[in-house]
PDB file of C-alpha atoms in Angstrom:
ATOM      1  CA  UNK A 353       7.362 -29.068  42.919  1.00  0.00           C
ATOM      2  CA  UNK A 354      10.981 -29.631  42.102  1.00  0.00           C
ATOM      3  CA  UNK A 355       9.829 -33.233  41.934  1.00  0.00           C
ATOM      4  CA  UNK A 356       7.095 -32.665  39.592  1.00  0.00           C
ATOM      5  CA  UNK A 357       9.294 -30.822  37.092  1.00  0.00           C
ATOM      6  CA  UNK A 358      11.962 -33.610  37.371  1.00  0.00           C
ATOM      7  CA  UNK A 359       8.987 -36.396  36.457  1.00  0.00           C
ATOM      8  CA  UNK A 360       7.828 -34.205  33.507  1.00  0.00           C
ATOM      9  CA  UNK A 361      11.271 -33.927  32.192  1.00  0.00           C
ATOM     10  CA  UNK A 362      11.701 -37.648  32.777  1.00  0.00           C
ATOM     11  CA  UNK A 363       8.608 -38.350  30.700  1.00  0.00           C
ATOM     12  CA  UNK A 364       9.831 -36.051  28.117  1.00  0.00           C
ATOM     13  CA  UNK A 365      13.151 -37.802  27.722  1.00  0.00           C
ATOM     14  CA  UNK A 366      11.498 -41.237  27.901  1.00  0.00           C
ATOM     15  CA  UNK A 367       9.023 -40.295  25.200  1.00  0.00           C
ATOM     16  CA  UNK A 368      11.872 -38.772  23.050  1.00  0.00           C
ATOM     17  CA  UNK A 369      14.058 -41.716  23.594  1.00  0.00           C
ATOM     18  CA  UNK A 370      11.206 -43.840  22.293  1.00  0.00           C
ATOM     19  CA  UNK A 371      10.391 -41.737  19.319  1.00  0.00           C
ATOM     20  CA  UNK A 372      14.148 -41.389  18.275  1.00  0.00           C
ATOM     21  CA  UNK A 373      14.459 -45.513  18.628  1.00  0.00           C
ATOM     22  CA  UNK A 374      11.256 -45.958  16.377  1.00  0.00           C
ATOM     23  CA  UNK A 375      12.848 -43.652  13.897  1.00  0.00           C
ATOM     24  CA  UNK A 376      16.126 -45.275  13.755  1.00  0.00           C
ATOM     25  CA  UNK A 377      14.350 -48.697  13.303  1.00  0.00           C
ATOM     26  CA  UNK A 378      12.318 -47.275  10.367  1.00  0.00           C
ATOM     27  CA  UNK A 379      15.315 -45.778   8.803  1.00  0.00           C
ATOM     28  CA  UNK A 380      17.420 -48.779   9.083  1.00  0.00           C
ATOM     29  CA  UNK A 381      14.655 -50.990   7.400  1.00  0.00           C
ATOM     30  CA  UNK A 382      14.230 -48.352   4.726  1.00  0.00           C
ATOM     31  CA  UNK A 383      17.772 -48.182   4.007  1.00  0.00           C
ATOM     32  CA  UNK A 384      18.181 -52.059   4.031  1.00  0.00           C
ATOM     33  CA  UNK A 385      15.367 -52.166   1.619  1.00  0.00           C
ATOM     34  CA  UNK A 386      16.905 -49.786  -0.813  1.00  0.00           C
ATOM     35  CA  UNK A 387      20.145 -51.585  -0.816  1.00  0.00           C
ATOM     36  CA  UNK A 388      18.330 -54.964  -1.829  1.00  0.00           C
ATOM     37  CA  UNK A 389      16.568 -53.250  -4.359  1.00  0.00           C
ATOM     38  CA  UNK A 390      19.736 -51.801  -5.909  1.00  0.00           C
ATOM     39  CA  UNK A 391      21.502 -55.538  -5.917  1.00  0.00           C
ATOM     40  CA  UNK A 392      19.398 -56.402  -8.739  1.00  0.00           C
ATOM     41  CA  UNK A 393      21.329 -53.571 -10.845  1.00  0.00           C
ATOM     42  CA  UNK A 394      24.745 -55.283 -10.080  1.00  0.00           C
ATOM     43  CA  UNK A 395      26.368 -57.623 -12.726  1.00  0.00           C
ATOM     44  CA  UNK A 396      27.342 -60.743 -10.978  1.00  0.00           C
ATOM     45  CA  UNK A 397      28.610 -63.406 -13.335  1.00  0.00           C
ATOM     46  CA  UNK A 398      28.936 -66.594 -11.113  1.00  0.00           C
ATOM     47  CA  UNK A 399      30.600 -68.680 -13.951  1.00  0.00           C
ATOM     48  CA  UNK A 400      31.307 -66.067 -16.625  1.00  0.00           C
ATOM     49  CA  UNK A 401      31.143 -65.864 -20.392  1.00  0.00           C
ATOM     50  CA  UNK A 402      33.211 -68.610 -21.968  1.00  0.00           C
ATOM     51  CA  UNK A 403      35.020 -68.367 -25.284  1.00  0.00           C
ATOM     52  CA  UNK A 404      35.309 -72.248 -25.869  1.00  0.00           C
ATOM     53  CA  UNK A 405      38.004 -73.104 -28.135  1.00  0.00           C
ATOM     54  CA  UNK A 406      37.279 -76.083 -30.614  1.00  0.00           C
ATOM     55  CA  UNK A 407      38.020 -79.222 -28.855  1.00  0.00           C
ATOM     56  CA  UNK A 408      40.615 -77.887 -26.636  1.00  0.00           C
ATOM     57  CA  UNK A 409      42.495 -76.420 -29.834  1.00  0.00           C
ATOM     58  CA  UNK A 410      43.191 -73.028 -31.043  1.00  0.00           C
ATOM     59  CA  UNK A 411      40.153 -71.243 -32.603  1.00  0.00           C
ATOM     60  CA  UNK A 412      42.854 -70.401 -35.693  1.00  0.00           C
ATOM     61  CA  UNK A 413      45.168 -73.141 -36.617  1.00  0.00           C
ATOM     62  CA  UNK A 414      46.592 -72.175 -39.999  1.00  0.00           C
ATOM     63  CA  UNK A 415      49.736 -74.056 -39.802  1.00  0.00           C
ATOM     64  CA  UNK A 416      48.765 -76.286 -42.692  1.00  0.00           C
ATOM     65  CA  UNK A 417      47.095 -73.760 -44.693  1.00  0.00           C
ATOM     66  CA  UNK A 418      48.596 -71.966 -47.598  1.00  0.00           C
ATOM     67  CA  UNK A 419      47.429 -68.453 -47.188  1.00  0.00           C
ATOM     68  CA  UNK A 420      47.945 -66.524 -50.477  1.00  0.00           C
ATOM     69  CA  UNK A 421      46.662 -63.233 -51.924  1.00  0.00           C
ATOM     70  CA  UNK A 422      43.056 -63.712 -52.744  1.00  0.00           C
ATOM     71  CA  UNK A 423      42.961 -66.632 -50.418  1.00  0.00           C
ATOM     72  CA  UNK A 424      40.340 -67.176 -47.673  1.00  0.00           C
ATOM     73  CA  UNK A 425      40.459 -69.260 -44.467  1.00  0.00           C
ATOM     74  CA  UNK A 426      37.429 -70.123 -42.558  1.00  0.00           C
ATOM     75  CA  UNK A 427      36.907 -71.741 -39.158  1.00  0.00           C
ATOM     76  CA  UNK A 428      34.163 -72.001 -36.433  1.00  0.00           C
ATOM     77  CA  UNK A 429      34.051 -71.843 -32.635  1.00  0.00           C
ATOM     78  CA  UNK A 430      31.352 -71.710 -29.998  1.00  0.00           C
ATOM     79  CA  UNK A 431      30.796 -68.969 -27.610  1.00  0.00           C
ATOM     80  CA  UNK A 432      28.624 -69.694 -24.372  1.00  0.00           C
ATOM     81  CA  UNK A 433      27.236 -67.779 -21.451  1.00  0.00           C
ATOM     82  CA  UNK A 434      27.480 -69.664 -18.518  1.00  0.00           C
ATOM     83  CA  UNK A 435      26.481 -66.859 -16.180  1.00  0.00           C
ATOM     84  CA  UNK A 436      23.066 -66.201 -14.680  1.00  0.00           C
ATOM     85  CA  UNK A 437      22.304 -63.373 -16.549  1.00  0.00           C
ATOM     86  CA  UNK A 438      21.673 -62.304 -20.113  1.00  0.00           C
ATOM     87  CA  UNK A 439      24.561 -60.380 -21.797  1.00  0.00           C
ATOM     88  CA  UNK A 440      25.603 -58.172 -24.461  1.00  0.00           C
ATOM     89  CA  UNK A 441      28.860 -59.522 -26.061  1.00  0.00           C
ATOM     90  CA  UNK A 442      31.430 -58.471 -28.594  1.00  0.00           C
ATOM     91  CA  UNK A 443      34.380 -60.151 -30.455  1.00  0.00           C
ATOM     92  CA  UNK A 444      37.404 -57.665 -31.179  1.00  0.00           C
ATOM     93  CA  UNK A 445      41.100 -57.856 -32.241  1.00  0.00           C
ATOM     94  CA  UNK A 446      43.862 -55.949 -30.294  1.00  0.00           C
ATOM     95  CA  UNK A 447      47.810 -56.152 -30.509  1.00  0.00           C
ATOM     96  CA  UNK A 448      47.579 -56.583 -34.131  1.00  0.00           C
ATOM     97  CA  UNK A 449      51.251 -56.704 -35.584  1.00  0.00           C
ATOM     98  CA  UNK A 450      53.326 -57.565 -38.680  1.00  0.00           C
ATOM     99  CA  UNK A 451      53.584 -57.022 -42.103  1.00  0.00           C
ATOM    100  CA  UNK A 452      50.257 -58.274 -43.256  1.00  0.00           C
ATOM    101  CA  UNK A 453      48.102 -56.203 -40.985  1.00  0.00           C
ATOM    102  CA  UNK A 454      46.929 -53.813 -43.431  1.00  0.00           C
ATOM    103  CA  UNK A 455      45.952 -56.959 -46.067  1.00  0.00           C
ATOM    104  CA  UNK A 456      44.161 -59.302 -43.970  1.00  0.00           C
ATOM    105  CA  UNK A 457      40.222 -58.696 -43.559  1.00  0.00           C
ATOM    106  CA  UNK A 458      38.350 -60.502 -40.933  1.00  0.00           C
ATOM    107  CA  UNK A 459      34.489 -61.316 -40.641  1.00  0.00           C
ATOM    108  CA  UNK A 460      32.911 -62.672 -37.730  1.00  0.00           C
ATOM    109  CA  UNK A 461      29.216 -63.987 -37.918  1.00  0.00           C
ATOM    110  CA  UNK A 462      26.740 -65.721 -35.895  1.00  0.00           C
ATOM    111  CA  UNK A 463      24.789 -68.961 -37.306  1.00  0.00           C
ATOM    112  CA  UNK A 464      21.945 -66.664 -38.540  1.00  0.00           C
ATOM    113  CA  UNK A 465      24.198 -64.362 -40.329  1.00  0.00           C
ATOM    114  CA  UNK A 466      24.534 -61.518 -37.873  1.00  0.00           C
ATOM    115  CA  UNK A 467      27.557 -59.727 -38.671  1.00  0.00           C
ATOM    116  CA  UNK A 468      29.682 -59.192 -35.596  1.00  0.00           C
ATOM    117  CA  UNK A 469      32.741 -57.409 -37.068  1.00  0.00           C
ATOM    118  CA  UNK A 470      34.000 -56.896 -40.626  1.00  0.00           C
ATOM    119  CA  UNK A 471      37.000 -55.216 -42.010  1.00  0.00           C
ATOM    120  CA  UNK A 472      40.713 -55.036 -42.105  1.00  0.00           C
ATOM    121  CA  UNK A 473      42.153 -56.691 -38.676  1.00  0.00           C
ATOM    122  CA  UNK A 474      43.967 -53.617 -37.787  1.00  0.00           C
ATOM    123  CA  UNK A 475      40.808 -51.709 -37.413  1.00  0.00           C
ATOM    124  CA  UNK A 476      38.428 -54.195 -35.432  1.00  0.00           C
ATOM    125  CA  UNK A 477      39.115 -52.645 -31.993  1.00  0.00           C
ATOM    126  CA  UNK A 478      36.301 -52.792 -29.153  1.00  0.00           C
ATOM    127  CA  UNK A 479      34.940 -49.433 -30.416  1.00  0.00           C
ATOM    128  CA  UNK A 480      34.456 -50.663 -34.015  1.00  0.00           C
ATOM    129  CA  UNK A 481      32.537 -54.056 -33.646  1.00  0.00           C
ATOM    130  CA  UNK A 482      28.893 -54.713 -33.382  1.00  0.00           C
ATOM    131  CA  UNK A 483      27.336 -55.811 -30.345  1.00  0.00           C
ATOM    132  CA  UNK A 484      24.827 -59.010 -30.003  1.00  0.00           C
ATOM    133  CA  UNK A 485      23.217 -60.430 -27.116  1.00  0.00           C
ATOM    134  CA  UNK A 486      23.470 -64.032 -25.510  1.00  0.00           C
ATOM    135  CA  UNK A 487      20.820 -65.431 -23.069  1.00  0.00           C
ATOM    136  CA  UNK A 488      21.747 -67.085 -19.776  1.00  0.00           C
ATOM    137  CA  UNK A 489      22.859 -70.587 -20.553  1.00  0.00           C
ATOM    138  CA  UNK A 490      22.981 -70.061 -24.370  1.00  0.00           C
ATOM    139  CA  UNK A 491      25.370 -71.131 -26.739  1.00  0.00           C
ATOM    140  CA  UNK A 492      26.239 -69.704 -30.313  1.00  0.00           C
ATOM    141  CA  UNK A 493      28.548 -70.851 -33.102  1.00  0.00           C
ATOM    142  CA  UNK A 494      30.460 -67.908 -34.626  1.00  0.00           C
ATOM    143  CA  UNK A 495      32.178 -68.324 -38.054  1.00  0.00           C
ATOM    144  CA  UNK A 496      35.570 -66.487 -38.476  1.00  0.00           C
ATOM    145  CA  UNK A 497      36.597 -65.928 -41.979  1.00  0.00           C
ATOM    146  CA  UNK A 498      40.064 -64.396 -43.039  1.00  0.00           C
ATOM    147  CA  UNK A 499      40.515 -62.922 -46.167  1.00  0.00           C
ATOM    148  CA  UNK A 500      44.192 -61.865 -47.660  1.00  0.00           C
ATOM    149  CA  UNK A 501      43.747 -58.967 -50.069  1.00  0.00           C
ATOM    150  CA  UNK A 502      44.676 -60.014 -53.760  1.00  0.00           C
ATOM    151  CA  UNK A 503      46.299 -56.645 -54.003  1.00  0.00           C
ATOM    152  CA  UNK A 504      49.114 -57.651 -51.692  1.00  0.00           C
ATOM    153  CA  UNK A 505      50.987 -59.414 -54.433  1.00  0.00           C
ATOM    154  CA  UNK A 506      54.025 -61.736 -53.901  1.00  0.00           C
ATOM    155  CA  UNK A 507      56.340 -59.225 -52.206  1.00  0.00           C
ATOM    156  CA  UNK A 508      54.540 -60.373 -48.833  1.00  0.00           C
ATOM    157  CA  UNK A 509      55.459 -64.127 -49.144  1.00  0.00           C
ATOM    158  CA  UNK A 510      56.434 -65.137 -45.741  1.00  0.00           C
ATOM    159  CA  UNK A 511      55.232 -62.335 -43.965  1.00  0.00           C
ATOM    160  CA  UNK A 512      53.186 -62.432 -40.803  1.00  0.00           C
ATOM    161  CA  UNK A 513      50.413 -60.844 -38.912  1.00  0.00           C
ATOM    162  CA  UNK A 514      49.923 -61.570 -35.104  1.00  0.00           C
ATOM    163  CA  UNK A 515      46.809 -60.606 -32.874  1.00  0.00           C
ATOM    164  CA  UNK A 516      44.752 -61.126 -29.949  1.00  0.00           C
ATOM    165  CA  UNK A 517      41.049 -62.099 -30.250  1.00  0.00           C
ATOM    166  CA  UNK A 518      38.914 -61.222 -27.769  1.00  0.00           C
ATOM    167  CA  UNK A 519      35.183 -61.846 -26.782  1.00  0.00           C
ATOM    168  CA  UNK A 520      33.953 -59.592 -23.639  1.00  0.00           C
ATOM    169  CA  UNK A 521      30.575 -58.911 -22.323  1.00  0.00           C
ATOM    170  CA  UNK A 522      28.340 -56.722 -20.091  1.00  0.00           C
ATOM    171  CA  UNK A 523      25.155 -57.092 -18.455  1.00  0.00           C
ATOM    172  CA  UNK A 524      21.861 -56.671 -20.588  1.00  0.00           C
ATOM    173  CA  UNK A 525      19.700 -55.745 -17.869  1.00  0.00           C
ATOM    174  CA  UNK A 526      19.551 -52.047 -17.219  1.00  0.00           C
ATOM    175  CA  UNK A 527      22.014 -51.354 -20.087  1.00  0.00           C
ATOM    176  CA  UNK A 528      19.924 -50.564 -23.258  1.00  0.00           C
ATOM    177  CA  UNK A 529      22.967 -48.505 -24.523  1.00  0.00           C
ATOM    178  CA  UNK A 530      24.871 -51.489 -24.692  1.00  0.00           C
ATOM    179  CA  UNK A 531      27.480 -49.893 -22.514  1.00  0.00           C
ATOM    180  CA  UNK A 532      31.026 -51.817 -21.950  1.00  0.00           C
ATOM    181  CA  UNK A 533      32.339 -49.020 -19.596  1.00  0.00           C
ATOM    182  CA  UNK A 534      35.260 -48.326 -22.056  1.00  0.00           C
TER     183      UNK A 534
END
């Protein structure tokens, strides 16, 4: 009788072990499947967004330009999406310094006339500019226009403005709110 109970307990243990093993395999399969599905939501740029400088030169070179009140300076430069994903992108300005920061306006437009930013250079931070899209492998030419307010007067002769221009991007897929995470 003892041997009978022992066999019965052994059978129960073997069946329990088999059921637990099957449950572990099924759970592992489902978990692996969910991780693979989530992978499509990650933003992986294998090459990145490229703000290409015109022929290796600076986007803005005003060394030979007389920029006076009421004057405009225009330049163009390409922007390329070398990643494998469609992106939202924006052009903004930071670290704006100098006596002319409240007298110089900037307007950046795409080839089709879409305005990415327009206003005083000191106000065109990442939070205050428009967002546009760039498909994987696409390149666009952007036009940048600087306008020196005619109200500045001659008292600003010889004064300067310095700034950083920035292009940044975020994934378009699953990001209808155009969230850049800032």
